[in-house]
PDB file of C-alpha atoms in Angstrom:
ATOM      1  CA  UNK B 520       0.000   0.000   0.000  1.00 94.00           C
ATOM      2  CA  UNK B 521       1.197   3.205  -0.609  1.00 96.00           C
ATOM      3  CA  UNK B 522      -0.525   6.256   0.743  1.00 95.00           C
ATOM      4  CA  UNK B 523      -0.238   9.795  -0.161  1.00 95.00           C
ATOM      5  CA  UNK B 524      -1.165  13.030   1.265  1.00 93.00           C
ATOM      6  CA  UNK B 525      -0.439  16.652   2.368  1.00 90.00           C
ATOM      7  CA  UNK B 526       1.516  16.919   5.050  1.00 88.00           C
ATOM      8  CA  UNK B 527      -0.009  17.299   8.405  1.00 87.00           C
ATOM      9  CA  UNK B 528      -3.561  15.640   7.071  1.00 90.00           C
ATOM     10  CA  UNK B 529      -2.919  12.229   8.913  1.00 90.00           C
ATOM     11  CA  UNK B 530      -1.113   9.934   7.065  1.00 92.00           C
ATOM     12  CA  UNK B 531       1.093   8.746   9.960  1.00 92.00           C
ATOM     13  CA  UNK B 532      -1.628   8.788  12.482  1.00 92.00           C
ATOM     14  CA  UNK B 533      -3.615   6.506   9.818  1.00 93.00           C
ATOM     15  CA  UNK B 534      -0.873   3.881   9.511  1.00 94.00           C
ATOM     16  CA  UNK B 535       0.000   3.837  12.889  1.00 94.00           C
ATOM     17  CA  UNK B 536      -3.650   3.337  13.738  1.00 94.00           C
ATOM     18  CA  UNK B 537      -3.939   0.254  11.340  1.00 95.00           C
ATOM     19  CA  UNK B 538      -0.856  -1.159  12.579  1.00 95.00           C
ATOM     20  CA  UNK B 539      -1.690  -1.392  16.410  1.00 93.00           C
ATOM     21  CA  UNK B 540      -5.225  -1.866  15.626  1.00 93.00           C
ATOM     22  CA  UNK B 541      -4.756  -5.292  13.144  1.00 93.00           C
ATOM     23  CA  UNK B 542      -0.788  -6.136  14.512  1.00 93.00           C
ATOM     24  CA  UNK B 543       0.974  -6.465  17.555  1.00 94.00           C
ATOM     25  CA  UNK B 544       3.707  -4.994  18.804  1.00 94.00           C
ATOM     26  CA  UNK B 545       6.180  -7.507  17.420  1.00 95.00           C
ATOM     27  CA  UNK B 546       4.915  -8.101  13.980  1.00 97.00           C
ATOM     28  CA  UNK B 547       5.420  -4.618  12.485  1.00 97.00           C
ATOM     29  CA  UNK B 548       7.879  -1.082  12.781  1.00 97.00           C
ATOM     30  CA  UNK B 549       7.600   2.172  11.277  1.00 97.00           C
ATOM     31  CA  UNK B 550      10.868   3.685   9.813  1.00 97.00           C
ATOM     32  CA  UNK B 551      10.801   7.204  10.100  1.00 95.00           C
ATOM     33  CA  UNK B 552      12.532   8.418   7.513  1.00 95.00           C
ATOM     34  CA  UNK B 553      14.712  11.862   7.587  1.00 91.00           C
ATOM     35  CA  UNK B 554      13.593  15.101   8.380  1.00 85.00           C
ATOM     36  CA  UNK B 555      10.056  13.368   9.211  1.00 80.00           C
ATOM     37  CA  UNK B 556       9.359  12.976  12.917  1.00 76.00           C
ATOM     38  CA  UNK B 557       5.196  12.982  13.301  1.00 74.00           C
ATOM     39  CA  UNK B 558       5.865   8.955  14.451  1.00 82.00           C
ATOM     40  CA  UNK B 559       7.043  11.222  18.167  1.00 79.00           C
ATOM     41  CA  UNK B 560       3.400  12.642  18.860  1.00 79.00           C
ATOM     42  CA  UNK B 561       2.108   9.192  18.393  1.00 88.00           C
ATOM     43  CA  UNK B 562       1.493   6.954  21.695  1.00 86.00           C
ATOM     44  CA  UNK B 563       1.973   3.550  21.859  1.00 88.00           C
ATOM     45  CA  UNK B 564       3.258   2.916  18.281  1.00 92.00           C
ATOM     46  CA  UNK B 565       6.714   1.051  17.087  1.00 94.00           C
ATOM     47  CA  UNK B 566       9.338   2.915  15.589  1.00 94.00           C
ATOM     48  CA  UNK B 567      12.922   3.453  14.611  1.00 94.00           C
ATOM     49  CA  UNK B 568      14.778   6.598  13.028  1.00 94.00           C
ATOM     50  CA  UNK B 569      16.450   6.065   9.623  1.00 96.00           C
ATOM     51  CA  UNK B 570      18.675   8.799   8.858  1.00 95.00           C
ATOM     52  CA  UNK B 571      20.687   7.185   5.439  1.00 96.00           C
ATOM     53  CA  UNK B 572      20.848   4.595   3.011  1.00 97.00           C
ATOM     54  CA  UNK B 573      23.114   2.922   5.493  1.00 97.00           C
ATOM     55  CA  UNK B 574      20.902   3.101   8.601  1.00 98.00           C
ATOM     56  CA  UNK B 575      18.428   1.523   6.009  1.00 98.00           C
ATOM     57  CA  UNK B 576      20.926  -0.882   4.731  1.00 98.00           C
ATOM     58  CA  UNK B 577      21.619  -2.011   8.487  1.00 98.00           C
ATOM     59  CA  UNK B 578      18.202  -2.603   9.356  1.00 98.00           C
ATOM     60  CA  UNK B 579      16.888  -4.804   6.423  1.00 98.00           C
ATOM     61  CA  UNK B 580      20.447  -6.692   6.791  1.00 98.00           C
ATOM     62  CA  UNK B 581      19.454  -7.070  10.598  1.00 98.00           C
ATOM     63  CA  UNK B 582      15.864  -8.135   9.623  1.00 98.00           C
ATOM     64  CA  UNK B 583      17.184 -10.846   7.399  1.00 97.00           C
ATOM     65  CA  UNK B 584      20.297 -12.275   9.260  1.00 97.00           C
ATOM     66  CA  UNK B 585      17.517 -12.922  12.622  1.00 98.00           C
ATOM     67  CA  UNK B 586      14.354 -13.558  10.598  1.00 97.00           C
ATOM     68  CA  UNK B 587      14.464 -16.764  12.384  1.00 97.00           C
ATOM     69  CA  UNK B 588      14.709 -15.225  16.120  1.00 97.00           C
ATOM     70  CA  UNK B 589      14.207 -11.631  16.670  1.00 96.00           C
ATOM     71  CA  UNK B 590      11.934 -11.044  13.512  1.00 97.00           C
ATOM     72  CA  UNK B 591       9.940 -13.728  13.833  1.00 97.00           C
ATOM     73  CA  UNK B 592       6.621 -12.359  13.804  1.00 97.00           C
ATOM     74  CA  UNK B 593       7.533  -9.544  11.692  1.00 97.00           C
ATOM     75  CA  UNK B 594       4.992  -9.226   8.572  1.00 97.00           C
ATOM     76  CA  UNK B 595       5.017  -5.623   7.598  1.00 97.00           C
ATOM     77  CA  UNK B 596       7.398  -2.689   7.509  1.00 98.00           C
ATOM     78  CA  UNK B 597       5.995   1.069   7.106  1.00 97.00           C
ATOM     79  CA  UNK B 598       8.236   3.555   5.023  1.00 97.00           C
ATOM     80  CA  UNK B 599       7.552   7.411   6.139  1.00 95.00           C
ATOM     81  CA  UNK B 600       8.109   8.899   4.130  1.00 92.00           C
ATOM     82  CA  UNK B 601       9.197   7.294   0.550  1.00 96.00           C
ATOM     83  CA  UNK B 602      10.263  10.630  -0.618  1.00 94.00           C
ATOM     84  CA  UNK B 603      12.731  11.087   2.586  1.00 95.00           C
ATOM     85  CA  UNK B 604      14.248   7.839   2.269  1.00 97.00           C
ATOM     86  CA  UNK B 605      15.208   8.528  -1.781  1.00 97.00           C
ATOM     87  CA  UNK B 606      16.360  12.108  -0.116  1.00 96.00           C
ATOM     88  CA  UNK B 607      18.654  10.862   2.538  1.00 94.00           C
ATOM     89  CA  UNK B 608      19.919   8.355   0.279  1.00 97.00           C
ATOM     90  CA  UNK B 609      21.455  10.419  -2.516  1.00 97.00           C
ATOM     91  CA  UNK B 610      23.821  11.518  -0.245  1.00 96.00           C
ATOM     92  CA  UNK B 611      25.414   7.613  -0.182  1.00 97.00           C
ATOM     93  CA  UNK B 612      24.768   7.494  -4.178  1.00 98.00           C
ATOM     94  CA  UNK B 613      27.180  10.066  -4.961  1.00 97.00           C
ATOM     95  CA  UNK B 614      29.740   8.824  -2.508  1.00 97.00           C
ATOM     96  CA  UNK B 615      29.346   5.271  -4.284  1.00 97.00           C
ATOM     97  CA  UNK B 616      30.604   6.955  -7.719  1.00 96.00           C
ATOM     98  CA  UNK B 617      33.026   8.645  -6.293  1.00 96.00           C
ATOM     99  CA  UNK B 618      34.267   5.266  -4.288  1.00 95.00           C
ATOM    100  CA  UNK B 619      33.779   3.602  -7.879  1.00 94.00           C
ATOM    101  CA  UNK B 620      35.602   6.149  -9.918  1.00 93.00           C
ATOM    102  CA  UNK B 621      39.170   6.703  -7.859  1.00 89.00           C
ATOM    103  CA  UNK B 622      41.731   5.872  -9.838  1.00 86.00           C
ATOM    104  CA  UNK B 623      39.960   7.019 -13.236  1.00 89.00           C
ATOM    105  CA  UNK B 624      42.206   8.987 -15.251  1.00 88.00           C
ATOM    106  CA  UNK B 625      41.074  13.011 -14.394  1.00 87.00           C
ATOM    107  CA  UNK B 626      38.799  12.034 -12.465  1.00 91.00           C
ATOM    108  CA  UNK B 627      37.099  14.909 -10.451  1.00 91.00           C
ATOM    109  CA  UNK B 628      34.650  13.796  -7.364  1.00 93.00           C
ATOM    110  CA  UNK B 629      30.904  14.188  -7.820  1.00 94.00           C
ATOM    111  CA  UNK B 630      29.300  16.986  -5.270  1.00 94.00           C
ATOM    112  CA  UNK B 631      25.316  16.757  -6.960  1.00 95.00           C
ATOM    113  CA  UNK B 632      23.584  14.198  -8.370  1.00 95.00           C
ATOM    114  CA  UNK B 633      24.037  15.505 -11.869  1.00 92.00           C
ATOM    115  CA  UNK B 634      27.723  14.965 -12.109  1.00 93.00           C
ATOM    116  CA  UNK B 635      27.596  11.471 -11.360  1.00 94.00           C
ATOM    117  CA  UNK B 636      27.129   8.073 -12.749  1.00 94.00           C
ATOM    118  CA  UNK B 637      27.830   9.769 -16.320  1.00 89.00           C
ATOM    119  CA  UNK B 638      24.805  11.783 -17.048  1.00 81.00           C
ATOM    120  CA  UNK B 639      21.225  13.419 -16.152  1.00 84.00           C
ATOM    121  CA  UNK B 640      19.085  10.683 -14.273  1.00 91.00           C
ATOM    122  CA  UNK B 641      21.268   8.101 -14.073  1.00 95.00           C
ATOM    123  CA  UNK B 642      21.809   8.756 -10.593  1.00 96.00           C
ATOM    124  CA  UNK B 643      18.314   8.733  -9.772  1.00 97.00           C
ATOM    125  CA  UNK B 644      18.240   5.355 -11.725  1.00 97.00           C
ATOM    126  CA  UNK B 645      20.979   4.131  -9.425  1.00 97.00           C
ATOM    127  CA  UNK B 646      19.145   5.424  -6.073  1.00 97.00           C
ATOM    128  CA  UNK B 647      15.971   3.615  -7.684  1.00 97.00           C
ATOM    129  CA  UNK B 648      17.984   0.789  -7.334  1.00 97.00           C
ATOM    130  CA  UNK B 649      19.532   0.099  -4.677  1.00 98.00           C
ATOM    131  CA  UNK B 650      16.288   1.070  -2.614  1.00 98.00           C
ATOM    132  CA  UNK B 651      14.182  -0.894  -4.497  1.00 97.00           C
ATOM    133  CA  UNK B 652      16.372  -3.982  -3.632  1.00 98.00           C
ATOM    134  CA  UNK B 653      16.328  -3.324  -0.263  1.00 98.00           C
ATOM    135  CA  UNK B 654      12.335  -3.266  -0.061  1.00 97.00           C
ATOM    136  CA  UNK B 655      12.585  -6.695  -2.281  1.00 97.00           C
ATOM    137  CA  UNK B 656      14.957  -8.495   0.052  1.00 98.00           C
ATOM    138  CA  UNK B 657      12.576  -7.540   2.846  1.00 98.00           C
ATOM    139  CA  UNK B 658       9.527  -8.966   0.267  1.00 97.00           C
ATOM    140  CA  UNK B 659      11.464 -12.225  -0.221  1.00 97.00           C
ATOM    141  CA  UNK B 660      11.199 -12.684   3.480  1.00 97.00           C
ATOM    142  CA  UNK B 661       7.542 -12.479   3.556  1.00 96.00           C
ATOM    143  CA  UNK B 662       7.292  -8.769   4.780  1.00 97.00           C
ATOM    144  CA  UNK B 663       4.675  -6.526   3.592  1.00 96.00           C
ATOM    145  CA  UNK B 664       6.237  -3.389   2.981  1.00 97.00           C
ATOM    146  CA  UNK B 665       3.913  -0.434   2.968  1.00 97.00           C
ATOM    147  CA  UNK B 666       4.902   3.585   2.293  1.00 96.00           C
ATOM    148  CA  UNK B 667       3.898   6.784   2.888  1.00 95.00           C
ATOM    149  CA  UNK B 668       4.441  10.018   0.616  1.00 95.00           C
ATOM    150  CA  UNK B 669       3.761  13.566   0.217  1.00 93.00           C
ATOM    151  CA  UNK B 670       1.740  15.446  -2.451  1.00 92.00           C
ATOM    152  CA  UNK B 671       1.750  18.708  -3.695  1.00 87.00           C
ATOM    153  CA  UNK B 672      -1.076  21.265  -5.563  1.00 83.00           C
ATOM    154  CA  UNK B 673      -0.648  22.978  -8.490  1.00 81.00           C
ATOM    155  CA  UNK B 674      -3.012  25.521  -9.788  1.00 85.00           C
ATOM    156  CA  UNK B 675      -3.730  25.411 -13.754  1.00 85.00           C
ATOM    157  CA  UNK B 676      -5.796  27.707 -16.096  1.00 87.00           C
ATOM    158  CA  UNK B 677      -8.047  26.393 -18.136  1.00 87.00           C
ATOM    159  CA  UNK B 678      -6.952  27.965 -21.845  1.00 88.00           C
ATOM    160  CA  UNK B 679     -10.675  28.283 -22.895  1.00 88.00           C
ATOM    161  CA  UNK B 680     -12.783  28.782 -20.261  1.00 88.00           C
ATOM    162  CA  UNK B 681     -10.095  30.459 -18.056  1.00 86.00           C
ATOM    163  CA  UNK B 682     -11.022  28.641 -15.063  1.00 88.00           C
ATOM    164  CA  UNK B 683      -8.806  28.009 -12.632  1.00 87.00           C
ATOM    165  CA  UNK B 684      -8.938  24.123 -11.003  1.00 83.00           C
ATOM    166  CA  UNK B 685      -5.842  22.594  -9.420  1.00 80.00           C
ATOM    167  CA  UNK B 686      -3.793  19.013  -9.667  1.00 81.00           C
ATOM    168  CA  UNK B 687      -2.535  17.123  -6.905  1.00 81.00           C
ATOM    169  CA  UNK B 688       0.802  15.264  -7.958  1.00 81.00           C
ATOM    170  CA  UNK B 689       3.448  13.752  -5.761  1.00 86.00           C
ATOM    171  CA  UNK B 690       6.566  15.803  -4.032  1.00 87.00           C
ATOM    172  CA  UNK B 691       9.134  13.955  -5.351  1.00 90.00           C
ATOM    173  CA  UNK B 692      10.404  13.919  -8.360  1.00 90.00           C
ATOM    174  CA  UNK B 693       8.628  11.799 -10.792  1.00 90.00           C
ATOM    175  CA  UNK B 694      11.248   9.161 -11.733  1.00 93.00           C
ATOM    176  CA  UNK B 695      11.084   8.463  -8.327  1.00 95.00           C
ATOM    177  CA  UNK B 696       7.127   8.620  -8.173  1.00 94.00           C
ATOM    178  CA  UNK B 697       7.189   6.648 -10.985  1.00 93.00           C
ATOM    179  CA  UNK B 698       9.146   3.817 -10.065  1.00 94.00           C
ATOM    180  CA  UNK B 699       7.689   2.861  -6.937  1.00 94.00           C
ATOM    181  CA  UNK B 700       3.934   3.433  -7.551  1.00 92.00           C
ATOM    182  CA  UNK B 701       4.091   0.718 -10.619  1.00 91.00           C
ATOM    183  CA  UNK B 702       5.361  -1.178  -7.835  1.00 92.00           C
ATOM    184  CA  UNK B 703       2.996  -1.207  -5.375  1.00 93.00           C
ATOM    185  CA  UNK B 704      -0.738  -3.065  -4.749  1.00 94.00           C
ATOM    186  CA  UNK B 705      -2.901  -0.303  -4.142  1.00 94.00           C
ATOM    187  CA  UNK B 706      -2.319   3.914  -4.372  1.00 93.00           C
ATOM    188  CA  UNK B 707      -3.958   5.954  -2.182  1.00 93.00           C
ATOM    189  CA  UNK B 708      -4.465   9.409  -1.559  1.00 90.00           C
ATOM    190  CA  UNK B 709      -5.986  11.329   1.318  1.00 88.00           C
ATOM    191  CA  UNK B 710      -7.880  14.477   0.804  1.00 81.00           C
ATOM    192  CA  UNK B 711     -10.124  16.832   2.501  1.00 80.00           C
ATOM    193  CA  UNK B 712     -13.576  16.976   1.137  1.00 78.00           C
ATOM    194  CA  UNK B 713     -14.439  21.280   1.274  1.00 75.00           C
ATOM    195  CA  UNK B 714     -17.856  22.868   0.588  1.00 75.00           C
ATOM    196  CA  UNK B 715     -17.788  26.107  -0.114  1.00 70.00           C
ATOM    197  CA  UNK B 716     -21.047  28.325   0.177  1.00 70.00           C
ATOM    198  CA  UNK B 717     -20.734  32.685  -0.695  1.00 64.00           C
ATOM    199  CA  UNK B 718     -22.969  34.400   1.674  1.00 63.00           C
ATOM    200  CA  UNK B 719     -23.896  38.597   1.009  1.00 62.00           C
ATOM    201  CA  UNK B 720     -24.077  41.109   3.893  1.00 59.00           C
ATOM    202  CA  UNK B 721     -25.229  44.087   2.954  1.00 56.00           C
ATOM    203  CA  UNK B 722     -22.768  45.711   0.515  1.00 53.00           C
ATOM    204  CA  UNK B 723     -19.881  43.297   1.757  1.00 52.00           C
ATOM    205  CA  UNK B 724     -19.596  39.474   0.731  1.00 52.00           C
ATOM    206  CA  UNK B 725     -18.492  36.718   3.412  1.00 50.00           C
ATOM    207  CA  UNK B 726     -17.230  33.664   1.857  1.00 52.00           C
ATOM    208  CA  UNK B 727     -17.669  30.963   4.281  1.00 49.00           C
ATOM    209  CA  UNK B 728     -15.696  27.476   4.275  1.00 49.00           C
ATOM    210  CA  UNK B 729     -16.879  24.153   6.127  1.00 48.00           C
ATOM    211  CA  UNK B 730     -14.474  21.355   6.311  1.00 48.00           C
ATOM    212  CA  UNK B 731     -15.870  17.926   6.375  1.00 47.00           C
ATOM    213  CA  UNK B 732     -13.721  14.720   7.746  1.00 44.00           C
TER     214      UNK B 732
END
């Protein structure tokens, strides 16, 4: 499963609520990926911090050596967010090429993205993956992984009527997007359902907005 939404509308909340509604404490963990930290308001839920490729590395390693003992009863692993994890793990992608690439004739070490893995994307293809074997190791060991992302709106204008209506895409960049949402069961995403009413006051108008769960 793969669920997207704004951030702050609940996504968290909702997975942690499935997980210690339908699991117990031992058969599933939420990584918290990055700069995300909503997994700290939450009571009761389990949870560990993954800062880098490596931390991520080191746990599905961990989860695979023990699967036997410690992860017995594991039988599903939450991402939040999918977007952080490809984040934090560029960092390790561009220190691979440069790892790869000592000795090369002229060789100049990679600082972005860009300048490594000889050309526009590539690097993005590489980040693809290596994260995407990860999740699959954790697959082949019967583990349900599930993920959570972040959207963002984009107003358009309609060329002919010149209305204006908006899109709601994904945050990260859409080789990323791409690549994991062919991948996954079901895509999700939340939303807030708005009804808007215009209300006159004498000379003055008072829009008035009611938000429904």
């Amino acid at each position: 499963i793969y669920l997207l939404g704004d951030s702050g509308i609940g996504k968290s909340t909702l997975m942690a609520n499935v997980m210690t509604k339908f699991c117990d404490d031992e058969s599933y963990i939420i990584l918290n990926c990055g700069k995300e930290d909503g997994l700290k308001a939450i009571n009761g839920v389990v949870w560990d911090q993954i800062n880098s490729y490596k931390d991520f590395a080191a746990f599905v390693k961990d989860v695979i050596d023990n699967r036997d003992t410690d992860y017995a009863k594991l039988r599903c692993v939450v991402i939040d967010t999918i977007d952080q994890l490809f984040s934090c793990s560029e960092k390790y992608v561009i220190d691979l090429w440069n790892r790869q690439s000592l000795g090369v004739k002229d060789f100049k070490p990679a600082t972005t993205m860009n300048s490594s893995w000889n050309g526009f994307g590539k690097a993005e293809d590489k980040n693809i993956e290596l994260i995407l074997d990860l999740i699959w190791k954790l697959k082949s060991v019967g583990i349900a992984v599930w993920m959570v992302g972040h959207t963002r709106r984009r107003d358009n204008v309609d060329p002919i009527t010149g209305l204006t209506y908006s899109t709601v895409t994904a945050s990260m960049m859409t080789r990323y997007f791409e690549a994991v949402k062919t991948k996954m069961d079901i895509c999700a995403i939340c939303y807030i359902n708005r009804e808007m009413t215009s209300r006159e006051f004498g000379k003055e108008k008072c829009r008035i907005y009611s938000y429904l769960p």
